[in-house]
Amino acid sequence: MSLGEDQLIQKARDAQQHAYAPYSRFLVGAALLAKDGRIFLGCNVENSTLGATLCAERTAVANAVCHGVRHFSKIVIVSNSDDPVMPCGICRSVLFEFAPDLEIIAVSSSGQIEKMKLGDLYPKGFRLNSEK
Ligand code: THU
């Protein structure tokens, strides 16, 4: 494992500390690596309506976009699950919007790692045609 990956995992663990998940107790942190080398963090933010819950991956994307950053190469997702957790369907689409070639690194509570390409998780992802 490269040093960069270790650092990203540690950053995602830092973000996981801030997860607001009183309903599921499923604590998730994400570290999104931008192509310019900057790292944007996210954690899940649950809501009493449940449906308004935000996943860690989406809060990381929103955090980056709010800082004017839209190009990403990797995301690390950590959780307190026994198994590495891949992004949910909505998050796959949100990640695909900005980074169809994204590398996903999911890490379990014990440090077990699973890697996938977003294109394999979300093939032929949906995009509206736009001039960005
Ligand atoms: N969750 C994430 O933050 N990311 C994932 O990839 C899977 C699910 C959150 C949403 C909710 O707060 C909790 O985990 C249970 O679904």
Coordinates of C-alpha atoms and ligand atoms in Angstrom, one line a residue, residues 20-21 24 26 28 44-46 53-57 77 85-88 91, ligand 1:
Y20 CA -23.9 11.9 12.9
A21 CA -25.7 8.5 12.8
S24 CA -28.3 3.5 12.3
F26 CA -23.4 3.0 11.1
V28 CA -19.0 6.4 7.8
N44 CA -22.7 10.7 7.0
V45 CA -25.3 13.1 8.4
E46 CA -28.6 11.3 9.4
T53 CA -29.9 11.3 5.4
L54 CA -26.7 12.2 3.6
C55 CA -24.0 9.6 3.0
A56 CA -20.3 10.4 3.7
E57 CA -19.5 10.2 0.0
I77 CA -14.6 5.1 2.5
V85 CA -18.7 -0.8 2.2
M86 CA -19.1 0.4 -1.4
P87 CA -21.1 3.5 -2.2
C88 CA -24.9 3.3 -2.4
C91 CA -23.7 8.1 -4.3
Ligands
THU1 N1 -23.9 5.3 4.4 C1 -22.9 6.1 4.0 O1 -22.6 7.1 4.5 N2 -22.2 5.6 2.9 C2 -22.4 4.4 2.3 O2 -21.6 4.0 1.4 C3 -23.4 3.5 2.8 C4 -24.4 4.1 3.8 C5 -24.7 5.8 5.6 C6 -26.1 6.3 5.4 C7 -26.7 6.1 6.7 O3 -26.4 7.2 7.6 C8 -26.0 4.8 7.2 O4 -24.8 4.7 6.5 C9 -26.9 3.6 7.1 O5 -27.3 3.4 5.8

